[in-house]
Coordinates of C-alpha atoms and ligand atoms in Angstrom, one line a residue:
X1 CA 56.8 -34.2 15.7
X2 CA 58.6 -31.9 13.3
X3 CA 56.9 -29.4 11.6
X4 CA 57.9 -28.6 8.1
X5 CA 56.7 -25.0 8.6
X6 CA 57.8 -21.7 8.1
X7 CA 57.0 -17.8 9.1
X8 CA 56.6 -16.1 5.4
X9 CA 55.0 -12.3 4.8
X10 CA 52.7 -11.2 2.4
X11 CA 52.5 -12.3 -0.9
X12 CA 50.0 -11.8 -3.4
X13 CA 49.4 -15.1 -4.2
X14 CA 48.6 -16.1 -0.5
X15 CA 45.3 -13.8 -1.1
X16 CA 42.8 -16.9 -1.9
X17 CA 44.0 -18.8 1.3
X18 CA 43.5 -15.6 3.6
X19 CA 40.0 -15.2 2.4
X20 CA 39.6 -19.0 2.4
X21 CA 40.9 -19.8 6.0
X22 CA 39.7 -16.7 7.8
X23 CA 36.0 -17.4 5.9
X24 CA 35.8 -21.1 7.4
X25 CA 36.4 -20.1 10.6
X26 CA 34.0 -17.4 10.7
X27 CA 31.1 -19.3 8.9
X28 CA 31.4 -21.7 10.9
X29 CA 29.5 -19.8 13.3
X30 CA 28.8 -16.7 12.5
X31 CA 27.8 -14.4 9.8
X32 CA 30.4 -12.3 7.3
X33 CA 30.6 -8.8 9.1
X34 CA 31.2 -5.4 6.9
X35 CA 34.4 -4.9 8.3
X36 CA 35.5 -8.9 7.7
X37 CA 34.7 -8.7 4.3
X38 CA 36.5 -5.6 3.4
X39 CA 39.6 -6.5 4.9
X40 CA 39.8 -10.3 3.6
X41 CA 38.7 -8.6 0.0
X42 CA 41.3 -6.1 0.0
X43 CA 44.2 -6.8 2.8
X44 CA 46.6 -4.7 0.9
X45 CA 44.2 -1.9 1.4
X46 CA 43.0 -2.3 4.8
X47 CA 46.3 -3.7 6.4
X48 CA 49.3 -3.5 4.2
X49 CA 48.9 0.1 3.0
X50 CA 48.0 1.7 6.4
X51 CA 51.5 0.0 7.9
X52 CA 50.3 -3.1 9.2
X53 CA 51.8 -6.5 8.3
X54 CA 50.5 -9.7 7.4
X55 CA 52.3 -13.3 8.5
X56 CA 51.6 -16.6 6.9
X57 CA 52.5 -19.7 8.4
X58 CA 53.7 -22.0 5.3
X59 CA 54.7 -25.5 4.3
X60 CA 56.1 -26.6 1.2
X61 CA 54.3 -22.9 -0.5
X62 CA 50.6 -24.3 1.1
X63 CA 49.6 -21.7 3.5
X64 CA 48.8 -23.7 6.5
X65 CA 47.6 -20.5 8.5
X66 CA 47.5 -16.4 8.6
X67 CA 47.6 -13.7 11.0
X68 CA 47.1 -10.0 10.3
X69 CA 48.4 -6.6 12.2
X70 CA 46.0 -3.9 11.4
X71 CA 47.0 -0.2 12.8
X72 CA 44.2 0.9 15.2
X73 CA 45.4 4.4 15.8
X74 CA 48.1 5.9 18.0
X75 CA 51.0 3.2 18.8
X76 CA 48.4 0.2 19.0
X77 CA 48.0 -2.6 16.2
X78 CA 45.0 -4.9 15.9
X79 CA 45.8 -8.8 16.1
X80 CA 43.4 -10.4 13.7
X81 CA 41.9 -12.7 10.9
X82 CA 44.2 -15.2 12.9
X83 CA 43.4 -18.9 11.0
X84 CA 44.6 -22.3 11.0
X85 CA 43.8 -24.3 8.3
X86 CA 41.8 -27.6 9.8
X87 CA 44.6 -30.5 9.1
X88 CA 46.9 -28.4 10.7
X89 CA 45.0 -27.3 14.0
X90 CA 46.4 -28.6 17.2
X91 CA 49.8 -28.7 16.3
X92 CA 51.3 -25.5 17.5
X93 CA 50.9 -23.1 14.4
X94 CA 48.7 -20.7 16.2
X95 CA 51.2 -20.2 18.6
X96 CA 54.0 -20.0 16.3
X97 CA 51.7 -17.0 14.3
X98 CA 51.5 -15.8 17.6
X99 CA 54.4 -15.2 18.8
X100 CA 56.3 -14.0 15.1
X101 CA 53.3 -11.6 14.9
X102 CA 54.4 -10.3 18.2
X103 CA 57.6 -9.7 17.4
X104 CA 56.5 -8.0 14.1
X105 CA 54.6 -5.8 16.6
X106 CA 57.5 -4.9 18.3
X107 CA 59.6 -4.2 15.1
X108 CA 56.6 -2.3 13.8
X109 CA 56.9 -0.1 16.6
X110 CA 54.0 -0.4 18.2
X111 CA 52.9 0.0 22.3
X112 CA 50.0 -2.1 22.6
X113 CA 48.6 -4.8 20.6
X114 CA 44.7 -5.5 21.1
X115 CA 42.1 -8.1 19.7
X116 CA 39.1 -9.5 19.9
X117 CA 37.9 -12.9 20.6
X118 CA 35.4 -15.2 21.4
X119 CA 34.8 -17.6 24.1
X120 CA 32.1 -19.4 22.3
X121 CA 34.4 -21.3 19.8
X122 CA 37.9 -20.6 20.4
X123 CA 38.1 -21.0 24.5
X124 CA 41.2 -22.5 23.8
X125 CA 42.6 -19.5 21.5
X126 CA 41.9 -17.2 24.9
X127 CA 43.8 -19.2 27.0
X128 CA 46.9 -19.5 24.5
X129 CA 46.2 -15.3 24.6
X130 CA 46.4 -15.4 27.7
X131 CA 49.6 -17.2 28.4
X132 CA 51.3 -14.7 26.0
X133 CA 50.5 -12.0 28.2
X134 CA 47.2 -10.7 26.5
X135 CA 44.7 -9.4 29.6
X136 CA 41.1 -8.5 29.0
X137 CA 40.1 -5.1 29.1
X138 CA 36.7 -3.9 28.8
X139 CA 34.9 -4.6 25.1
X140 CA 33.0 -1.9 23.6
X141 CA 30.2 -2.7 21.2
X142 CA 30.0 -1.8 17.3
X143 CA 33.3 -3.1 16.3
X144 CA 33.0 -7.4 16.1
X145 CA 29.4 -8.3 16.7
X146 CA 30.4 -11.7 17.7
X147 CA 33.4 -10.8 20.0
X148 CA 32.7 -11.3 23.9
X149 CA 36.3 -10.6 24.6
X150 CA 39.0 -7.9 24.1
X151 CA 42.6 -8.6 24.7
X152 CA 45.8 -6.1 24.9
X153 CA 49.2 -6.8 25.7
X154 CA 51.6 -3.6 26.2
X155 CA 54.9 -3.9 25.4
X156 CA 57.8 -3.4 28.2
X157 CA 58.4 0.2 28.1
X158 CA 62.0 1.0 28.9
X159 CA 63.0 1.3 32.6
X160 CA 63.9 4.5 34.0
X161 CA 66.6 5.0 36.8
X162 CA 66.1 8.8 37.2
X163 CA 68.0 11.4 38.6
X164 CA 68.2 12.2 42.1
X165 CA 68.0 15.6 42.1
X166 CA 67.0 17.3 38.4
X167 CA 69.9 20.0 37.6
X168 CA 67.2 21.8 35.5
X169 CA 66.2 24.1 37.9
X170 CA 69.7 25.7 38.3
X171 CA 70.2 25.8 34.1
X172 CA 69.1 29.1 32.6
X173 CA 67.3 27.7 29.1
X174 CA 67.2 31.3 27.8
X175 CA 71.2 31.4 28.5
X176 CA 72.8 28.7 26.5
X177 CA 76.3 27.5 24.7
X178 CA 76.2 24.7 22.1
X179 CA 77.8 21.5 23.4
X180 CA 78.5 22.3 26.9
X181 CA 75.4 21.6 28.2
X182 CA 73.3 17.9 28.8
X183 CA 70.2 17.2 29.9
X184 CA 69.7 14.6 33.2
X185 CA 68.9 11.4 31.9
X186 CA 71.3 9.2 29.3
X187 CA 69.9 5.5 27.8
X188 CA 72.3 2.4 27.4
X189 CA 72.2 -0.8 25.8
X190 CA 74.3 -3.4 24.9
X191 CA 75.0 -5.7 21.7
X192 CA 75.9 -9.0 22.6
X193 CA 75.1 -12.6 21.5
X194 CA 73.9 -11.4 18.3
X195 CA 71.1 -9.2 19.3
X196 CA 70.8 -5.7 20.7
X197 CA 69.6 -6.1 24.8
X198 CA 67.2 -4.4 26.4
X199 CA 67.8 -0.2 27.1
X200 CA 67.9 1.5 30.5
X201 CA 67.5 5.0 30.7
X202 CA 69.7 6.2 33.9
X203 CA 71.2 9.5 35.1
X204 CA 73.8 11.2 32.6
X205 CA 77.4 9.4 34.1
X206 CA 80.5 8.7 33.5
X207 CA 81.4 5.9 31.6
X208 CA 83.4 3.0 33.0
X209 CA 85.8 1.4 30.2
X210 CA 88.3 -1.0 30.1
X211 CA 91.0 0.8 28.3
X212 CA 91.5 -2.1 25.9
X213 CA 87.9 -1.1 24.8
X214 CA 88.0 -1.7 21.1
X215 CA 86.2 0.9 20.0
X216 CA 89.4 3.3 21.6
X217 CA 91.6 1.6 19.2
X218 CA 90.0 0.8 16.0
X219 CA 87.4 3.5 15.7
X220 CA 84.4 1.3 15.5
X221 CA 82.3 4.4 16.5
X222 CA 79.0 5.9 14.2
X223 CA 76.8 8.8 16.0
X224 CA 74.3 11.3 14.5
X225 CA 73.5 14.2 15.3
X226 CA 69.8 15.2 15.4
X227 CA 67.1 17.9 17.2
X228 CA 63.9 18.0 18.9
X229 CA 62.1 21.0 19.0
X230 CA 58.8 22.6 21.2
X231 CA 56.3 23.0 19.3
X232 CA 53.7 26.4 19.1
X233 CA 51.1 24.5 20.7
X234 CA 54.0 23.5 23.6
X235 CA 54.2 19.7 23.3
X236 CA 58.0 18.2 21.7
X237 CA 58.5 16.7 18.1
X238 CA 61.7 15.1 17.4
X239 CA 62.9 16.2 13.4
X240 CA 62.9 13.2 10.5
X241 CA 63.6 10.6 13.1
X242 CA 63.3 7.9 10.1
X243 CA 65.7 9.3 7.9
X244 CA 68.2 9.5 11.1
X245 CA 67.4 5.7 11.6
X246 CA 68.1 4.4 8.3
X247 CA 71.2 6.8 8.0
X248 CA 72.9 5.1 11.2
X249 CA 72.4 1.4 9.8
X250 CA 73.9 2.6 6.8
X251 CA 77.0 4.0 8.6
X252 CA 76.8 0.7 10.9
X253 CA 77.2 -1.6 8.1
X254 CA 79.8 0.2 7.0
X255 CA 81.7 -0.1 9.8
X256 CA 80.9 -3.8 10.0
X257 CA 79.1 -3.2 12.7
X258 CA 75.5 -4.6 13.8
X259 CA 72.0 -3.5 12.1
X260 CA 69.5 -1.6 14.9
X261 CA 66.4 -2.1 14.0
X262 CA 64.8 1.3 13.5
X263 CA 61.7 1.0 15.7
X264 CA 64.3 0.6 18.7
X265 CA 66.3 3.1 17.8
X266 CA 63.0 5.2 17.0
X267 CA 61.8 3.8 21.0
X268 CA 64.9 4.9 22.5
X269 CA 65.1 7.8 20.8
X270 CA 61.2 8.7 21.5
X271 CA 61.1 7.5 25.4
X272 CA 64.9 9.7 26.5
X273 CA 63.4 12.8 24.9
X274 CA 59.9 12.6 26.3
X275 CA 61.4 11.8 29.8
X276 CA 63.9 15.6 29.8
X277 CA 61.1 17.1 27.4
X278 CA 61.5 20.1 30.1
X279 CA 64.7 20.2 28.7
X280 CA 63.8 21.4 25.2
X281 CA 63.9 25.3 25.2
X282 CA 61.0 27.3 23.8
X283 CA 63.2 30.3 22.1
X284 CA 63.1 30.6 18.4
X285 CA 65.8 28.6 17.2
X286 CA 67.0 26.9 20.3
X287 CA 66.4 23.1 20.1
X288 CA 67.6 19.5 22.0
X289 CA 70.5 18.2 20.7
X290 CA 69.9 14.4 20.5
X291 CA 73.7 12.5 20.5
X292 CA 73.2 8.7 19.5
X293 CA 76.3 6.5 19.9
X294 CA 77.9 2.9 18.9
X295 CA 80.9 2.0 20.0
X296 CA 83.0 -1.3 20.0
X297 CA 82.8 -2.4 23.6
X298 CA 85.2 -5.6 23.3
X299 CA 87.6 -5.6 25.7
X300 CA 91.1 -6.8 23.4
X301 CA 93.7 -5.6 21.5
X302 CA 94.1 -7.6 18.7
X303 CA 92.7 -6.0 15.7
X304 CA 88.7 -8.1 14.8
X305 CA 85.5 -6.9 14.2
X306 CA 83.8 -6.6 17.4
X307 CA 81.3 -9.1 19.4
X308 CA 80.0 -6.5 21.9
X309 CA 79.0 -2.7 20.8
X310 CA 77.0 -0.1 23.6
X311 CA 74.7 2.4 22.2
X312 CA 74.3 5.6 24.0
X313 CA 72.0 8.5 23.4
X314 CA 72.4 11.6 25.5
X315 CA 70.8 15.1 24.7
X316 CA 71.4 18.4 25.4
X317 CA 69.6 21.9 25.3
X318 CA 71.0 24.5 22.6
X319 CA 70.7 27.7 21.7
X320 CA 69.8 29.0 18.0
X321 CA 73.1 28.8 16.0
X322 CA 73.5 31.9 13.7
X323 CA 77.1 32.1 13.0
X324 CA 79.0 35.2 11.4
X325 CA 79.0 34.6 7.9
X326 CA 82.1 32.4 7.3
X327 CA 85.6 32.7 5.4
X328 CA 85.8 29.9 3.5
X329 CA 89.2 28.3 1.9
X330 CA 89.2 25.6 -1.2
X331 CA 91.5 23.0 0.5
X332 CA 94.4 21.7 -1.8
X333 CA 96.6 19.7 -0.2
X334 CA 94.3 17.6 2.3
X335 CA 91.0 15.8 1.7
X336 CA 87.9 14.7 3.8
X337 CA 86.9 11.9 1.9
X338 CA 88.3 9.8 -1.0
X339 CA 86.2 6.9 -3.6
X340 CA 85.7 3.8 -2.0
X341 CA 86.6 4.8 1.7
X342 CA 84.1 6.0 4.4
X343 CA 83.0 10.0 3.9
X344 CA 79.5 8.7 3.7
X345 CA 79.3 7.1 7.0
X346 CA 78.9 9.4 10.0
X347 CA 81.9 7.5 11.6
X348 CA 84.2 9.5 14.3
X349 CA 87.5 8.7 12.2
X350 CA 85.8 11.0 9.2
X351 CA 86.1 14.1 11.9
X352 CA 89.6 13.0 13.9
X353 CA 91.1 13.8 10.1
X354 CA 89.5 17.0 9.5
X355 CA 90.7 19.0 12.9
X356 CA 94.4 19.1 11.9
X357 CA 93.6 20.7 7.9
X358 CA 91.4 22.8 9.4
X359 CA 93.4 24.2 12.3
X360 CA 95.6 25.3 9.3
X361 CA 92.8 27.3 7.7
X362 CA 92.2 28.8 11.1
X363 CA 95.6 29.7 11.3
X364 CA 95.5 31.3 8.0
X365 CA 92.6 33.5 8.4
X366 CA 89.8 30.9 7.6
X367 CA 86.9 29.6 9.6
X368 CA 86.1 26.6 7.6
X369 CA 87.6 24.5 4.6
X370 CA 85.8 23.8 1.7
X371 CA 86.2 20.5 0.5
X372 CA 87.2 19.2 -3.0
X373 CA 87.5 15.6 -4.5
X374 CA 91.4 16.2 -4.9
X375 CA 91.0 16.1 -8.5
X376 CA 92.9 19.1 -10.5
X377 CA 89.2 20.1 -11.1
X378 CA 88.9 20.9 -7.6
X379 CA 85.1 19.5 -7.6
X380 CA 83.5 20.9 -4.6
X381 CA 82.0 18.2 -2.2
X382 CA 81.9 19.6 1.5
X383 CA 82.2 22.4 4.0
X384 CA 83.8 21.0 7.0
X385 CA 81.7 18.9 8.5
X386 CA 78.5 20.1 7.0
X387 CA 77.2 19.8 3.4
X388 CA 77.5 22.6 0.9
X389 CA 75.2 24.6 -1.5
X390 CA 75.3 27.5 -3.9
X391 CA 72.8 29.6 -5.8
X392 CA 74.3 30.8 -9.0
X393 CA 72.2 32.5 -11.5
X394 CA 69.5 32.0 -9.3
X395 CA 69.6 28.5 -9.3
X396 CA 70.3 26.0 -6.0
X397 CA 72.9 24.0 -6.8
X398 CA 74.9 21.3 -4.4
X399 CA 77.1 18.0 -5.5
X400 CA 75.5 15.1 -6.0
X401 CA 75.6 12.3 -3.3
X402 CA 78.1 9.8 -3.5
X403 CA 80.5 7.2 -1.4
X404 CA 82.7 11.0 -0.6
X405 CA 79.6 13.1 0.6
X406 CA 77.5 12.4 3.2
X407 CA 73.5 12.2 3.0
X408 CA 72.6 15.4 5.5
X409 CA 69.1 15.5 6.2
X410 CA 69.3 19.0 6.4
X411 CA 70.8 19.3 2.7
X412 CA 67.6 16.8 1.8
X413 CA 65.3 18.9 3.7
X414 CA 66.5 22.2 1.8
X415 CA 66.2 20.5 -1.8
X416 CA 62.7 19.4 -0.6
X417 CA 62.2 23.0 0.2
X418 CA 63.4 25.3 -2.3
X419 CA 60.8 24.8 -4.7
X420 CA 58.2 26.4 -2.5
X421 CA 60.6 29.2 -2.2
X422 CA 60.5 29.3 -6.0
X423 CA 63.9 28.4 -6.0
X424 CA 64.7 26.0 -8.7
X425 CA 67.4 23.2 -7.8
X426 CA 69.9 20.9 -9.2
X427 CA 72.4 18.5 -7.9
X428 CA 75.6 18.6 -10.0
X429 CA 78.8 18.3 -10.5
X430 CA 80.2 22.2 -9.3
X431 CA 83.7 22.8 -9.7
X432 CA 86.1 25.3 -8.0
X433 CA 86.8 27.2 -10.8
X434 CA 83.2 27.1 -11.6
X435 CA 83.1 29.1 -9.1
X436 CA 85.7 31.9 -10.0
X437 CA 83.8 32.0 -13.3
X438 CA 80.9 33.0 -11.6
X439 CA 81.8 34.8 -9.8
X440 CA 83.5 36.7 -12.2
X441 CA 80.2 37.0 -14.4
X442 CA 78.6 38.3 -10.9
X443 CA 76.4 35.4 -11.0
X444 CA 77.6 33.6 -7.7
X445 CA 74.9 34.9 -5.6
X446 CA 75.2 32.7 -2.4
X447 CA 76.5 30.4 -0.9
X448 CA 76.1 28.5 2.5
X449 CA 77.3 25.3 4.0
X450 CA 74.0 23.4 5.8
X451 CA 73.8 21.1 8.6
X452 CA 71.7 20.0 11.6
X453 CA 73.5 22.3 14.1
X454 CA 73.8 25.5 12.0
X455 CA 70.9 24.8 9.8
X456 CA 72.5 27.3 7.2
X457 CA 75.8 29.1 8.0
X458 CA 76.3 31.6 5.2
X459 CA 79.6 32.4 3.6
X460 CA 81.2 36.2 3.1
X461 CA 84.4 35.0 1.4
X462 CA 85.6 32.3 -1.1
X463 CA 89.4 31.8 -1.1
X464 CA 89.9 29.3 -4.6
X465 CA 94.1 29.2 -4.9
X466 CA 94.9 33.2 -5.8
X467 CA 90.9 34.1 -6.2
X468 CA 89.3 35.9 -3.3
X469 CA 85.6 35.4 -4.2
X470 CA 84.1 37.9 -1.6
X471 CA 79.9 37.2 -1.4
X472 CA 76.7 39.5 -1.3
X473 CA 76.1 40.5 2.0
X474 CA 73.6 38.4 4.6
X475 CA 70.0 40.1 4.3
X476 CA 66.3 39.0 5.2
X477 CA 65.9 38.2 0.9
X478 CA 68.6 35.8 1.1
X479 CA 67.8 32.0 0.1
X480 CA 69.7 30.6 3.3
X481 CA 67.9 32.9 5.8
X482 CA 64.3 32.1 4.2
X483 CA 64.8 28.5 3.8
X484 CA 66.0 28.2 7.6
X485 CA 62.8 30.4 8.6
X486 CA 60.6 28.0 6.7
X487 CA 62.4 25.1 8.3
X488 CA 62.2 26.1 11.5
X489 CA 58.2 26.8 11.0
X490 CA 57.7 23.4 9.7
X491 CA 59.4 21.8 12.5
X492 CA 57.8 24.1 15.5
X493 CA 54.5 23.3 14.4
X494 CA 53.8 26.9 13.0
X495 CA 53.2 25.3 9.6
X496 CA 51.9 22.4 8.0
X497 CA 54.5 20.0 8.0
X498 CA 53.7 18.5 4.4
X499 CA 56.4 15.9 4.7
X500 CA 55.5 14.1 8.3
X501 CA 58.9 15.2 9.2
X502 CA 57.8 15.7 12.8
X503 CA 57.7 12.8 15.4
X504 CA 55.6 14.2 18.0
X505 CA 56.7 12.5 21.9
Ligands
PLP601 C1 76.5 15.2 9.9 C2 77.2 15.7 8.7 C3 76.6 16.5 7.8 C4 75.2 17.1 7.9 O1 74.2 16.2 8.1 P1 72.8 16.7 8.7 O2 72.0 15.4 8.8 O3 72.2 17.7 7.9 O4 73.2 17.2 10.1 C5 77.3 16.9 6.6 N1 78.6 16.4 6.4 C6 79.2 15.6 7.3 C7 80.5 15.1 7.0 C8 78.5 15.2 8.5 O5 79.1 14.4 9.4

């Protein structure tokens, strides 16, 4: 028989036919407990603003049955107020509530999903439980009065191949270089027919590629770039893992490539860096580098958008990242970005066409370019690959965001920041010769280009055209030292962290 029924989430006008169907079950049997009522009075409340979910199975805008996920602490969700309206009992709604709510789980990150049941009226609910791979685990008293049954069901965690033999014993972490060095244990996973497959999590290897591998050609290829740090008290926390997340959809889509649903990037991110956690060092400063990957993985050389894609995260131990204050050149001829193309995607084409300008700046004297809009303005947008801020007049001031600049989470962090440092800021519009005024006035007191590997990285020297703009010098008072220092507190566990920037593993 067809069922004219689809899986629809919370609305506000399902409310009555929550409390209605979820009321008639219970009655039936049993009295209204406390903890029933609150949550059919006010699900927004008690489930939807505590990140759970609600799922309505509908038909022509009746609602034919409900099922709630309520968060019960620490990675598990709560299955419940499950209810099939009487005419449609016995037709398989439950199971298509079920199995959607599931999956909602899954999405909603969780490990474990429990619930309790009864055996008195709904034997039949149990065994449909049970064939969906809920198991009974003991039932503690005090939460359902009339449960005589609790269910879980733990989600697959990702398989492990691990190493051998661990090459952590023979790497100093106290004696590091940035880049060179990765920890044992890499995860894969493939896109293909439509979906992203399960992850593996196998020794760091070599790659095996066809070299008509797509991804070689065209440049369908997004990372990021991300830390995780030890924390005071010795356990690991992974930095803004959310805002990393959503920032590699964004760059995936546009690169026409496919959507990862952030609770599997969050899971693969989460299970790699608690497997090497003995890879994260414990010296101020130093962190794990986390490298996520997506590449085309089609083999063929005709130019398409491609079917396949593998996602790779590797990570790697590094040490704290203070360079010399830099020599920085406002770049004239070459740009990093232009309106409408792709400098706000972290995509590896955006860094194949930065090398050769700034191998000229090198050549010149320079450590880093400063990038401008190519307008005759010379608006200011980047510092190599990192974004780019400025106090003048005692004000923080970067560019706004746009399709040419891209999001940082470390420039987001800073302008969260500042204010507790007193530091007033302002995202605008800051031209070159902006600068040269300032400077001229003695009002361009720092500034600093900011990423996830440097944090800060001061500058000493400002080369706009025939302007040398030479900078205060470094000290303990300056913004970009205290804002690191407050950063790196916040994400070692030495402060609050006001935000819930820190993903503990
Ligand atoms: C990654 C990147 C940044 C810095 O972003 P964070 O999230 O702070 O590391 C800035 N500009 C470009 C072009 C980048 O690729």
């Amino acid at each position: 028989m067809h069922l004219d029924i689809t899986i629809d989430r919370w609305k506000p006008q399902y409310r009555e036919a929550f409390w209605q169907l979820n009321r008639e079950w219970i009655e039936a049997d049993y009295p209204l407990e406390e903890v029933d009522i609150n949550v059919l009075q006010n699900p927004e409340i008690h489930i939807l603003s505590d990140g759970g979910s609600i799922l309505s199975a509908v038909s022509n805008g009746q609602v034919a049955g409900v099922v709630a996920l309520r968060p019960a602490g620490n990675n598990v969700l709560e299955l419940t107020k499950m209810a099939v309206a009487v005419p449609w009992r016995g037709r398989g709604i439950g199971k298509q509530l079920l199995q959607a709510a599931l999956e909602e789980a899954r999405q909603l990150g969780a490990g474990r999903v429990i619930l309790y049941s009864n055996t008195r009226t709904s034997a039949r609910a149990v065994r449909l439980y049970r064939k969906m791979g809920f198991r009974e685990i003991p039932l503690e008293t005090g939460i359902y009065q009339r449960a005589d049954i609790k269910m879980e069901l733990t989600f697959d965690t990702i398989p492990v191949r691990k190493t051998a033999k661990s090459r952590l014993p023979e790497t100093d972490l106290e004696k590091l270089t940035f880049g060179t060095i990765v920890s044992d244990h890499m995860l894969v996973a493939d896109y293909k027919n439509g979906a992203w497959q399960r992850p593996e999590i196998v020794p760091y290897e070599n790659l095996s590629l066809p070299p008509a591998t797509m991804a070689l050609h065209y440049g369908q290829i997004v990372w990021e770039g991300m830390k995780a740090f030890r924390l005071a008290d010795s356990g690991v926390s992974v930095f803004r893992i959310d805002r990393h997340a959503r920032r590699i959809n964004r760059s995936l889509q546009r690169m026409a490539m496919p959507a990862m649903p952030e609770a599997y990037f969050r899971e693969c991110i989460r299970s790699l860096v608690s497997l090497d956690a003995g890879w994260v060092p414990g010296a101020s400063g130093a962190a794990l580098y986390i490298r996520p990957l997506i590449f085309a993985s089609d083999a063929m050389y005709g130019v398409k958008i491609s079917d396949t894609y593998r996602f790779i995260v590797f990570t790697g131990p590094v040490p704290p990242f203070y360079p010399n204050p830099l020599k920085v050149k406002v770049e004239e001829k070459f740009i990093r970005a232009a309106p409408g193309g792709t400098g706000a995607a972290k995509c590896a084409g955006n860094y194949g066409g930065s090398l050769y300008p700034a191998s000229l700046a090198k050549a010149a004297g320079f450590d880093q370019i400063l990038w401008t809009d190519g307008s005759p303005e010379l608006n200011i947008e980047e510092s190599g690959t990192m974004n780019v801020m400025f106090v003048l007049d005692g004000k923080l001031v970067t560019p706004p965001l746009s399709d040419t600049i891209l999001d940082g989470i470390t420039r987001d962090s800073i302008l969260a920041l500042a204010p507790e440092l007193g530091m007033p800021a302002e995202e605008r519009t800051i031209s070159a010769f902006e600068l040269v005024e300032a400077h001229r006035k003695g009002l361009l007191q720092e500034a600093f280009g900011v990423g996830t590997a440097a944090v800060t990285a001061p500058f000493e020297l400002i080369q706009v055209q025939e302007h040398t703009l030479p900078l205060p010098p470094v000290g303990p008072d300056t913004f970009a030292v205290r804002v690191r220092e407050l950063l790196q507190e916040i994400r070692t566990g030495l402060r609050p962290d006001p935000f819930q920037w820190n993903t503990i593993v």
